[in-house]
mmCIF file of C-alpha atoms in Angstrom:
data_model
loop_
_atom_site.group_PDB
_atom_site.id
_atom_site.type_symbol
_atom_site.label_atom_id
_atom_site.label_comp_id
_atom_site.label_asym_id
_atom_site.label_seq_id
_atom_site.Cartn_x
_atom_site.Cartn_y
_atom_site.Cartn_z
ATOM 1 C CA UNK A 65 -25.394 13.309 -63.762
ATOM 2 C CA UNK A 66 -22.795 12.073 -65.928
ATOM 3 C CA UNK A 67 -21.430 15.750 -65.846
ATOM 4 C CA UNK A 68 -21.717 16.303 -61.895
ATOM 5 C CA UNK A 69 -19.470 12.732 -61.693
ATOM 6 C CA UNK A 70 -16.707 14.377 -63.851
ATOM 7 C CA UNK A 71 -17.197 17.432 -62.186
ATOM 8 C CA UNK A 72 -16.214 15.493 -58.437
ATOM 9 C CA UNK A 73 -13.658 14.130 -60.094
ATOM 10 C CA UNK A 74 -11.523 16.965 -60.695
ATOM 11 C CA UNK A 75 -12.686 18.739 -58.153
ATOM 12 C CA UNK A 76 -11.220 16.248 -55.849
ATOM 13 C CA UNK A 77 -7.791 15.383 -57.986
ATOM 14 C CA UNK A 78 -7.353 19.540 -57.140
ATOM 15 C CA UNK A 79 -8.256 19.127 -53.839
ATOM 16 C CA UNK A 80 -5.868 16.010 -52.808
ATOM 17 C CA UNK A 81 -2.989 17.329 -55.399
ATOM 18 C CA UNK A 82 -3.081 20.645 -53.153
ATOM 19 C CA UNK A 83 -3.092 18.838 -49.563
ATOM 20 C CA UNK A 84 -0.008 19.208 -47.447
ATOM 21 C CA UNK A 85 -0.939 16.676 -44.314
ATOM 22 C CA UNK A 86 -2.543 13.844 -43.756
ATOM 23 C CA UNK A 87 -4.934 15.562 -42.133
ATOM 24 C CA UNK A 88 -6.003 17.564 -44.909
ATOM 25 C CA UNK A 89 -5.975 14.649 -46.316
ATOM 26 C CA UNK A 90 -8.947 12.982 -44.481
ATOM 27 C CA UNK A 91 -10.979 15.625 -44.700
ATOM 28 C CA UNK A 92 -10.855 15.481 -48.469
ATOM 29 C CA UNK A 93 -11.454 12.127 -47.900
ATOM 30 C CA UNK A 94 -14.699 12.545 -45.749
ATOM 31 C CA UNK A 95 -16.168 15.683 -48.021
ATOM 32 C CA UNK A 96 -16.209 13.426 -51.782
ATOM 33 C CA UNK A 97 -16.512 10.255 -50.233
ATOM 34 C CA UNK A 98 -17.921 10.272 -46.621
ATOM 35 C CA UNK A 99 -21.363 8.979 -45.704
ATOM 36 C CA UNK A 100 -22.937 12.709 -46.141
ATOM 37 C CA UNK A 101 -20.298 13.841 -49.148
ATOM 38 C CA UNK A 102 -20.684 14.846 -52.058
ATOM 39 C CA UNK A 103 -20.815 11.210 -54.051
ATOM 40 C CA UNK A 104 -23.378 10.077 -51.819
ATOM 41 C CA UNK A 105 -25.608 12.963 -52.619
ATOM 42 C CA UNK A 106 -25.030 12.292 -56.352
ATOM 43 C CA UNK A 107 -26.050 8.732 -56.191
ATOM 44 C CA UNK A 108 -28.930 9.582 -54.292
ATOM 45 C CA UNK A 109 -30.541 10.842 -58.048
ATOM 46 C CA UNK A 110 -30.170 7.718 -59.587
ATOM 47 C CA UNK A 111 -33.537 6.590 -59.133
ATOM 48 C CA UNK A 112 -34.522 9.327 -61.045
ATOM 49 C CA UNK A 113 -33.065 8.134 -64.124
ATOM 50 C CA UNK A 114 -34.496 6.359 -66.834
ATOM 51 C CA UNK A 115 -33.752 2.692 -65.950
ATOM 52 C CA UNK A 116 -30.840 1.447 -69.058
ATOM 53 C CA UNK A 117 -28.873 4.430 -67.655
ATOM 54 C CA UNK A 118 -29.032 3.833 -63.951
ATOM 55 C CA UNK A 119 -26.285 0.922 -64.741
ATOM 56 C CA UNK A 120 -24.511 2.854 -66.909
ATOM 57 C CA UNK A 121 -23.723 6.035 -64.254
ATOM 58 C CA UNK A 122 -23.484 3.505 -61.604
ATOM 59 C CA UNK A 123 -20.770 1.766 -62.989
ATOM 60 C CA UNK A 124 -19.445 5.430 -63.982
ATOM 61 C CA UNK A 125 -19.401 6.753 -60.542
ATOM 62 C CA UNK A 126 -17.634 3.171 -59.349
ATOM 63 C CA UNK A 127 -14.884 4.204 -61.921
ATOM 64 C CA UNK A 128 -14.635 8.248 -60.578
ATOM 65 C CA UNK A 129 -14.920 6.800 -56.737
ATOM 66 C CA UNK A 130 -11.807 4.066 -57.759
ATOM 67 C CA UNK A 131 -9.845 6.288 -59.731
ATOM 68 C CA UNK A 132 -9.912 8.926 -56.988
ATOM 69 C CA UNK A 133 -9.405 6.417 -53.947
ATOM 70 C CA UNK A 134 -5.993 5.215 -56.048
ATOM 71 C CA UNK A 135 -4.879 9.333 -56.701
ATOM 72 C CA UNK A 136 -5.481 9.929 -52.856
ATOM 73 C CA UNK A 137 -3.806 6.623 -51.585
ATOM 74 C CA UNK A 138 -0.378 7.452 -53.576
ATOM 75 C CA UNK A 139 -0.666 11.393 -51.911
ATOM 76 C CA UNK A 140 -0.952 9.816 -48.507
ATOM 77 C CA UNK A 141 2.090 7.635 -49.229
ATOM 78 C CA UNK A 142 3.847 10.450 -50.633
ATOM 79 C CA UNK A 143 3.305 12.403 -47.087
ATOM 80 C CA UNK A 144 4.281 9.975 -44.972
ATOM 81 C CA UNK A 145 7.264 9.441 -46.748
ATOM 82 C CA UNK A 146 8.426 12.903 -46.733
ATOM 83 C CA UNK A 147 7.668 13.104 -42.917
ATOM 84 C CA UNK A 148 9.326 10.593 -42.250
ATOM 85 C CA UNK A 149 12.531 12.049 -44.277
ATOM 86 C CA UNK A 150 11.826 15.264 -42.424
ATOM 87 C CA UNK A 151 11.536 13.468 -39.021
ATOM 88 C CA UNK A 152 15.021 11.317 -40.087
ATOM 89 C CA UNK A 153 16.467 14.529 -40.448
ATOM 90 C CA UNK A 154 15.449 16.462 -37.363
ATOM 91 C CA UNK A 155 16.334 13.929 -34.965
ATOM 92 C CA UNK A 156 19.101 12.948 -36.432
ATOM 93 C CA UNK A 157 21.608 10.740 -34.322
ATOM 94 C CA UNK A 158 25.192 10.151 -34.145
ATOM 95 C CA UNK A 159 25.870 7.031 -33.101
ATOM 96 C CA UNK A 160 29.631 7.539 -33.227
ATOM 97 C CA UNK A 161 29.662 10.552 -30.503
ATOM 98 C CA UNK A 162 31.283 9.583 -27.342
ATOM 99 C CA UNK A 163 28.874 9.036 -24.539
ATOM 100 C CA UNK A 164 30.826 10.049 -22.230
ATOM 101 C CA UNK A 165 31.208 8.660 -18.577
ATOM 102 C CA UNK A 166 27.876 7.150 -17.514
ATOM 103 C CA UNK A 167 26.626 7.377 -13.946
ATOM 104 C CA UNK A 168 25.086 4.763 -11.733
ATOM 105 C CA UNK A 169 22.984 4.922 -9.555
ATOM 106 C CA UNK A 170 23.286 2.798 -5.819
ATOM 107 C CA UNK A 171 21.447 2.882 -2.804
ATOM 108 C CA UNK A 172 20.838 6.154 -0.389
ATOM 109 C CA UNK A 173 22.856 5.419 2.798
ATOM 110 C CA UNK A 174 19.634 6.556 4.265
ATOM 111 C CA UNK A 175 17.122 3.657 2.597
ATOM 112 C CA UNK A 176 20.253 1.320 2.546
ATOM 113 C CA UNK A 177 20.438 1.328 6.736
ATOM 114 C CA UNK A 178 16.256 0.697 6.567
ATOM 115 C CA UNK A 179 16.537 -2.138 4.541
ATOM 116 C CA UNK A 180 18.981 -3.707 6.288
ATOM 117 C CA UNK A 181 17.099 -2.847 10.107
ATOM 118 C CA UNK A 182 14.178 -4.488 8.626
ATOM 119 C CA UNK A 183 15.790 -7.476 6.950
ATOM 120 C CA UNK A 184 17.320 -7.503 10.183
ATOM 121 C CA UNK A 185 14.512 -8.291 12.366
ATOM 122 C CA UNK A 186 12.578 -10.063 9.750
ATOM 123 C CA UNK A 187 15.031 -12.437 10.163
ATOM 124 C CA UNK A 188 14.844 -12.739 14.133
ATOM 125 C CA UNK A 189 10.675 -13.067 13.870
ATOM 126 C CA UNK A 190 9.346 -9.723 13.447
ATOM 127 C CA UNK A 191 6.636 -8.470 10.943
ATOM 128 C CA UNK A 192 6.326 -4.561 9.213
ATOM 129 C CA UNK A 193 4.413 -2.441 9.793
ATOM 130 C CA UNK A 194 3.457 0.886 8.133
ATOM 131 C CA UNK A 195 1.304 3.367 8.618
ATOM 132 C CA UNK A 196 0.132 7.505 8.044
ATOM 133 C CA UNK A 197 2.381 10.251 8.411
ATOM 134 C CA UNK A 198 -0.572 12.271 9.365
ATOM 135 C CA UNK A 199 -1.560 11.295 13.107
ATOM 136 C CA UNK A 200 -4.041 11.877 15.709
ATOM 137 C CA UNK A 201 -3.034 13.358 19.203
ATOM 138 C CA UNK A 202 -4.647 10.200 20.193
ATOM 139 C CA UNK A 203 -2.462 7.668 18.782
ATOM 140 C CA UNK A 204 0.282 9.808 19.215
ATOM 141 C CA UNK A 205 0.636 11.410 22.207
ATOM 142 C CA UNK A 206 -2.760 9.851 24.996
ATOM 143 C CA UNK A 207 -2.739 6.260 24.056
ATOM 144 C CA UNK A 208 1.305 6.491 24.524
ATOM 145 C CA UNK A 209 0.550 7.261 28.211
ATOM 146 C CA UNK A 210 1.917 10.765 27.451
ATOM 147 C CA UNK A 211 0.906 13.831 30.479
ATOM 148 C CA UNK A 212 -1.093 16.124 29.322
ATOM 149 C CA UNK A 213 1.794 18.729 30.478
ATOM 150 C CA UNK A 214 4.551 16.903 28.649
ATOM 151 C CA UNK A 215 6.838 19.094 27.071
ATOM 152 C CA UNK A 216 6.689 17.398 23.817
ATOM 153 C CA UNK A 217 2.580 17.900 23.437
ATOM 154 C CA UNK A 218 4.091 21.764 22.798
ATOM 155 C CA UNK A 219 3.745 23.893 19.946
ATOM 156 C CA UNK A 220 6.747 24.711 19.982
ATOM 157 C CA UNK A 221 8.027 20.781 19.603
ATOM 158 C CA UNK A 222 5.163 19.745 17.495
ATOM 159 C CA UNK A 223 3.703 20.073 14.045
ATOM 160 C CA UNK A 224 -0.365 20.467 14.848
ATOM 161 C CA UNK A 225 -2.289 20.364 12.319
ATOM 162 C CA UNK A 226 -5.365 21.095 14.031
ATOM 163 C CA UNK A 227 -6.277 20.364 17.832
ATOM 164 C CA UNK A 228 -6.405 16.962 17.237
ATOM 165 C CA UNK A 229 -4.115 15.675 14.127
ATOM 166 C CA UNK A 230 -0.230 16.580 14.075
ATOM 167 C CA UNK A 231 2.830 15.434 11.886
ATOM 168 C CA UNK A 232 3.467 12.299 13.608
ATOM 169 C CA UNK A 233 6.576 12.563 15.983
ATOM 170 C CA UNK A 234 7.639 9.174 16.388
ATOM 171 C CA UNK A 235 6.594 5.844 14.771
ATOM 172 C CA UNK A 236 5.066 4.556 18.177
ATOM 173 C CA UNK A 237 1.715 5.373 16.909
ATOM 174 C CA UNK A 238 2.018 2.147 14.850
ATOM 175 C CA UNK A 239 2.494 0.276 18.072
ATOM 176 C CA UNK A 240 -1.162 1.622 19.041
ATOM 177 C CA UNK A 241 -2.580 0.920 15.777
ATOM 178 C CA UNK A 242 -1.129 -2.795 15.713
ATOM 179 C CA UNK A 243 -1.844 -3.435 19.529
ATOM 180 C CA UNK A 244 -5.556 -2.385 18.625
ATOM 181 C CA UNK A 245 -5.721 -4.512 15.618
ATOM 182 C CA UNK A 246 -3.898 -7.562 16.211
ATOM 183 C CA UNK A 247 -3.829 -7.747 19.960
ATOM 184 C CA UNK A 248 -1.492 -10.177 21.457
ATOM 185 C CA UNK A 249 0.854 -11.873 21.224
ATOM 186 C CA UNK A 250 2.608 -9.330 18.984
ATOM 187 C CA UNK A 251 6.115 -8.693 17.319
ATOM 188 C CA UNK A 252 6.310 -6.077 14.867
ATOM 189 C CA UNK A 253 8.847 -3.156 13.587
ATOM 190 C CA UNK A 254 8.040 -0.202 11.588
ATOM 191 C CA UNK A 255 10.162 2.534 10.397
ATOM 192 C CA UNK A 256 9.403 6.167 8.422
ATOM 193 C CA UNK A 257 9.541 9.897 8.328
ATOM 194 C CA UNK A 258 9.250 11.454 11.575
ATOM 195 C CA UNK A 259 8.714 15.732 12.472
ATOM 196 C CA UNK A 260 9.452 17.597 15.467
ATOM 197 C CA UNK A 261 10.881 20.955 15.862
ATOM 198 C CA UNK A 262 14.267 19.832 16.094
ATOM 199 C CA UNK A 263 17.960 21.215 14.885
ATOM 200 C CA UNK A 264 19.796 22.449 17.423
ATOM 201 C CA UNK A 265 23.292 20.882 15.701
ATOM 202 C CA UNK A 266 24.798 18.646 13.368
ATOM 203 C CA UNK A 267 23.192 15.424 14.640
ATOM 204 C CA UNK A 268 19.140 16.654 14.697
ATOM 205 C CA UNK A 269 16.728 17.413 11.401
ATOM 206 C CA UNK A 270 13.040 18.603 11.437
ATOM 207 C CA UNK A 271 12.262 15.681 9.376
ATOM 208 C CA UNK A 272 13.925 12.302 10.123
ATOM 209 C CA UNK A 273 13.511 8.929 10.338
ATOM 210 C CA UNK A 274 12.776 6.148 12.706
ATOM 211 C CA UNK A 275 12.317 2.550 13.445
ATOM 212 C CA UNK A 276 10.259 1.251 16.193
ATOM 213 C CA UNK A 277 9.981 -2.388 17.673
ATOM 214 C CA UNK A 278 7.286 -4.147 19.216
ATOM 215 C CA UNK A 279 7.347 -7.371 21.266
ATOM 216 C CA UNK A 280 3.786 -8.178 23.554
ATOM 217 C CA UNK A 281 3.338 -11.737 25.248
ATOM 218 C CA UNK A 282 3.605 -13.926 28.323
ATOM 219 C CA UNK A 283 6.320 -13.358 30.221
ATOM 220 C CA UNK A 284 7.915 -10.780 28.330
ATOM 221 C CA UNK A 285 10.842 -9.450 30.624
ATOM 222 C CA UNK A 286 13.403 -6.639 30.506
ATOM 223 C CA UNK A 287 16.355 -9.178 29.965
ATOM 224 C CA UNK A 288 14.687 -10.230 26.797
ATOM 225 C CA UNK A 289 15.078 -6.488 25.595
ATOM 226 C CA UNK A 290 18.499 -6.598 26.345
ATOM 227 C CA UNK A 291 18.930 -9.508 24.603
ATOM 228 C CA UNK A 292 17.444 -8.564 21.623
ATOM 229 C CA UNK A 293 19.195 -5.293 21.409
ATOM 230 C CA UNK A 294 22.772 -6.855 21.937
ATOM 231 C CA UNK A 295 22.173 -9.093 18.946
ATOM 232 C CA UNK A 296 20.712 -6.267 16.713
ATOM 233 C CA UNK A 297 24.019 -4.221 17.690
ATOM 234 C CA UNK A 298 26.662 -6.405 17.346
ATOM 235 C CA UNK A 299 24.919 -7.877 13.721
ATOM 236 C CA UNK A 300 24.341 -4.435 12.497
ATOM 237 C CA UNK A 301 27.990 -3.145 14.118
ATOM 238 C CA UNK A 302 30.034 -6.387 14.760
ATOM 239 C CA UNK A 303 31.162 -8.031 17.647
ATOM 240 C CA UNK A 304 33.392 -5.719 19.076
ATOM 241 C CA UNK A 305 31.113 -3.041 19.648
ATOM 242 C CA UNK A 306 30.883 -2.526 23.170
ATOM 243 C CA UNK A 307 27.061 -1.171 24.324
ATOM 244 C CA UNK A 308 26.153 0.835 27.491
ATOM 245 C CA UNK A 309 22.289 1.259 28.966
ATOM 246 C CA UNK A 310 21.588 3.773 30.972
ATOM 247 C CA UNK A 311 18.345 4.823 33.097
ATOM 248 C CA UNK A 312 16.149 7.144 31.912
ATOM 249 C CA UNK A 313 12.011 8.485 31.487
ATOM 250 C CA UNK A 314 10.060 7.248 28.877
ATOM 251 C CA UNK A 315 5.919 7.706 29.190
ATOM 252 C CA UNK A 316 5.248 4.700 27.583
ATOM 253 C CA UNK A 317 7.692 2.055 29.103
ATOM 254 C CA UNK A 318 8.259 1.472 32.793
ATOM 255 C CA UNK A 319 11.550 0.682 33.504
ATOM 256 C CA UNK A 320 13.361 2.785 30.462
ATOM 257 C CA UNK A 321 16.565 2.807 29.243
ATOM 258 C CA UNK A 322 18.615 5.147 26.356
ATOM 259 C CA UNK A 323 21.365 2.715 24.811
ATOM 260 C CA UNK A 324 24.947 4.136 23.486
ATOM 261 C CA UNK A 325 27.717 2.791 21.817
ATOM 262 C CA UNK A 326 31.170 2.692 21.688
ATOM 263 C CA UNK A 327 32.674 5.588 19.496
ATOM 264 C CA UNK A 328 32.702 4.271 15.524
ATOM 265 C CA UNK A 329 35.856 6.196 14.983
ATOM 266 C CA UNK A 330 38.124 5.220 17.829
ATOM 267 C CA UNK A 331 36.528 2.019 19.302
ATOM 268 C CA UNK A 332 35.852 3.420 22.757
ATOM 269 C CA UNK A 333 39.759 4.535 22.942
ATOM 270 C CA UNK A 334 38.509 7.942 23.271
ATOM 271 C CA UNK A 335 39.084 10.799 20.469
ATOM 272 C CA UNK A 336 37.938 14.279 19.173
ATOM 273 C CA UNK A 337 34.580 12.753 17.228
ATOM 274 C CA UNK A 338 33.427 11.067 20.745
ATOM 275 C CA UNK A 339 35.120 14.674 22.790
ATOM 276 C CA UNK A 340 37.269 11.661 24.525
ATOM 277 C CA UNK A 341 34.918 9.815 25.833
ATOM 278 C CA UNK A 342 34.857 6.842 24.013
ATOM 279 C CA UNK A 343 31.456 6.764 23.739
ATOM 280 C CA UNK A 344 29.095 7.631 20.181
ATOM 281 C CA UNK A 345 26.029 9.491 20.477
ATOM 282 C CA UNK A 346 22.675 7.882 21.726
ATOM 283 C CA UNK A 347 21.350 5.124 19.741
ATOM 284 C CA UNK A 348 18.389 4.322 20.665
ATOM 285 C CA UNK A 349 15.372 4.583 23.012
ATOM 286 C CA UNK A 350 13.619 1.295 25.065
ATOM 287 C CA UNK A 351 12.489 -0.310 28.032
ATOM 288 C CA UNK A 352 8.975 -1.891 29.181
ATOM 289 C CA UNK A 353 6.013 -1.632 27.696
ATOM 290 C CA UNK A 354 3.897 0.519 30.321
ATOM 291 C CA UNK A 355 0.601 -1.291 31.969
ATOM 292 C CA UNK A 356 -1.167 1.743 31.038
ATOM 293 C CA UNK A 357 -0.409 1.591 27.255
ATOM 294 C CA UNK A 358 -1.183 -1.890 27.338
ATOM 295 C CA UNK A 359 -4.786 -1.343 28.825
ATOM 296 C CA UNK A 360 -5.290 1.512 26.343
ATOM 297 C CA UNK A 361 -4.916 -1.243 23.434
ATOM 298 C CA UNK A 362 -7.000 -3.316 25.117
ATOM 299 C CA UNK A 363 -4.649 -5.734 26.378
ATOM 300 C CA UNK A 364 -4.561 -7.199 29.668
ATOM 301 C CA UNK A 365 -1.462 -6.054 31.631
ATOM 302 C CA UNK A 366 -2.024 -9.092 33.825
ATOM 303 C CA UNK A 367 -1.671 -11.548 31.259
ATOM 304 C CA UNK A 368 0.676 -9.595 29.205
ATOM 305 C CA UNK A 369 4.287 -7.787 28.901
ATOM 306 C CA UNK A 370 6.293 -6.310 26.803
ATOM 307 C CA UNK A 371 9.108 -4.353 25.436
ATOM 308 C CA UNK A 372 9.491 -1.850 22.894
ATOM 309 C CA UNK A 373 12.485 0.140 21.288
ATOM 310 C CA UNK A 374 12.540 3.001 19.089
ATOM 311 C CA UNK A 375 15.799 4.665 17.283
ATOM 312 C CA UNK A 376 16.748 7.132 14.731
ATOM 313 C CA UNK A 377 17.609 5.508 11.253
ATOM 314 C CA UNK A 378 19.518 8.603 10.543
ATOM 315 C CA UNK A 379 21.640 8.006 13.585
ATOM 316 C CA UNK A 380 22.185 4.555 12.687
ATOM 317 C CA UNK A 381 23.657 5.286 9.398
ATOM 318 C CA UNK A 382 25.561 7.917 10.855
ATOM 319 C CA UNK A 383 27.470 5.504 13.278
ATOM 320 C CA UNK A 384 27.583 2.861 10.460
ATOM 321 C CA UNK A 385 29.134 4.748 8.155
ATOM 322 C CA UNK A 386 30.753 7.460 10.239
ATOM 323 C CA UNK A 387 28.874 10.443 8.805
ATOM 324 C CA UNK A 388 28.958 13.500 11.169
ATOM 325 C CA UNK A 389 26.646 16.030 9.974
ATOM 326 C CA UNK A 390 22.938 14.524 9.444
ATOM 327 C CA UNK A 391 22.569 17.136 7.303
ATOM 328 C CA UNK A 392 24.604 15.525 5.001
ATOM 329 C CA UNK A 393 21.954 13.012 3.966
ATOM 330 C CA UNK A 394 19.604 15.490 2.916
ATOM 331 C CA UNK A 395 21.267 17.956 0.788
ATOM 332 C CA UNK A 396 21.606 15.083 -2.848
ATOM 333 C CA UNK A 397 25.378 15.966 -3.331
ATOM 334 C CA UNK A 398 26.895 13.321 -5.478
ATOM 335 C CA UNK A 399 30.269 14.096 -3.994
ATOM 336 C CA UNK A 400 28.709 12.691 -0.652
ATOM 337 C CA UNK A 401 26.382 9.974 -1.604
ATOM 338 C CA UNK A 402 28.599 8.431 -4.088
ATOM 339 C CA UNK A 403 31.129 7.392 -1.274
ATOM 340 C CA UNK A 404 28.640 4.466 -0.078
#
């Protein structure tokens, strides 16, 4: 047995002298010395042996298993010490190249006008909202008191994804969805992406965004939309930005109004941005909320009024900072978005 022992023993100095990873390494490791290697099978004849030498081999094969366990510990230093050295070398670093200019980063104009919307209204008593992308023609379009014939239910203005689930159009759908889950009294805004087949010029995207408002209570009135729409403008704008309503059709509120103001670049003096008429594009969308979409939340126009307002954040930015092409906004040019 004594012979088998010696026999391990160089066996195994061969084996770990000849390793080149650590890998090999354990292996070695787990064939001499494992549980099931090749020691453990030795020992397993040394109750076969008269009894004055069991204590002799024992102590023997103690020795080889020490003497190899010391040859195999230096090797794995040695490896890990040249990979290192290797690794050092590789990925070597100098710390005295010039870094050049660094860039930082800074708010999209884009998620820059949201934050400040909803900060906005936070601040005047309103609570956000979110909700899916992915709508039904329910939320979206019937419980919105929308015709069955209106042009926007169209194909042709609509992402369907089946008969009954689209791309959301507008972020009114949230007004459903918090009408039917917190009833009234109510204040909320919401804001997100928004699809409709949409880009006949500069100022209209497939895919933009918008931010809806929400008031429902007692004696909710159309002077308290105007009122809170003339604060929002002249704190997002400043004071002397003059605001004109104007009549207009919305399903969902009864009366409706579409809100302008005055032209960012010439201050309602009239220029070539505003084609002279002092006046910036459309803002935004409002009026009150219809009995119909009330009763389809299951709130009791009787009891109840209120207002709502919806409006491009896109547009928004565009008057705020005087951008002209909404296109602008999408395309992730640094030599645009680094001027905000």
């Amino acid at each position: 047995m004594k012979e088998l022992l010696q026999t391990l023993r160089a066996d195994a100095l061969k084996a770990i002298e000849g390793a080149a990873s650590e890998e090999e390494l354990e292996k070695i490791r787990l064939q001499y010395f494992g549980k099931k290697g090749e020691l453990t099978q030795i020992l397993k004849g040394l109750g076969k042996l008269p009894k004055d030498e069991r204590p002799v081999i024992g102590a023997y094969a103690n020795e080889v298993r020490e003497f190899v366990q010391g040859i195999w510990d230096e090797k794995v230093e040695t490896l890990k010490k040249a990979a290192y050295e290797t690794r050092m070398e590789e990925e070597y670093l100098d710390v005295t190249l010039d870094a050049g200019d660094l860039r930082i980063g800074h708010r999209h104009p884009l998620l820059a006008t949201k934050e400040e919307l909803e900060d906005l209204f936070v601040e005047m008593g309103f609570t956000v909202v979110d909700g899916p992308e992915i709508e039904s023609v329910a939320n979206n379009f019937d419980a919105l008191n929308s015709p069955k014939n209106h042009p926007s239910r169209d194909k042709s203005d609509t992402f369907y994804i089946d008969d009954d689930t689209l791309l959301r159009t507008h972020t009114s759908p949230m007004q459903i969805r918090a009408m039917k889950k917190y009833g009234a009294p109510l204040r909320i805004v919401s804001s997100g992406r928004v699809f409709r087949f949409d880009d006949v010029d500069d100022t209209h995207s497939p895919m933009f965004h918008q931010f809806e408002g929400l008031v429902v209570d007692k004696g909710v009135s159309l002077a308290n939309l105007i009122d809170t729409l003339n604060v929002f403008v002249h704190e997002m704008f400043g004071d002397d930005m003059q605001i004109r309503y104007r009549p207009h059709n919305f399903p969902f509120t009864e009366p409706s109004t579409e809100v302008d103001v005055t032209c960012h670049a010439c201050h309602g003096e009239g220029c070539p941005a505003c084609n002279f008429t002092g006046w910036s594009m459309e803002l935004l969308g409002a009026g009150v909320v219809h009995p119909n979409v009330l009763k389809n939340c299951g709130i009791d126009p009787d009891v109840y009024s209120g207002f709502a307002f919806g409006m491009g954040v896109d547009r928004i930015a565009m008057v705020k900072y005087g951008i002209t092409d909404i296109r602008l906004m999408f395309e992730n040019d640094a030599r645009f978005l680094t001027q905000f």
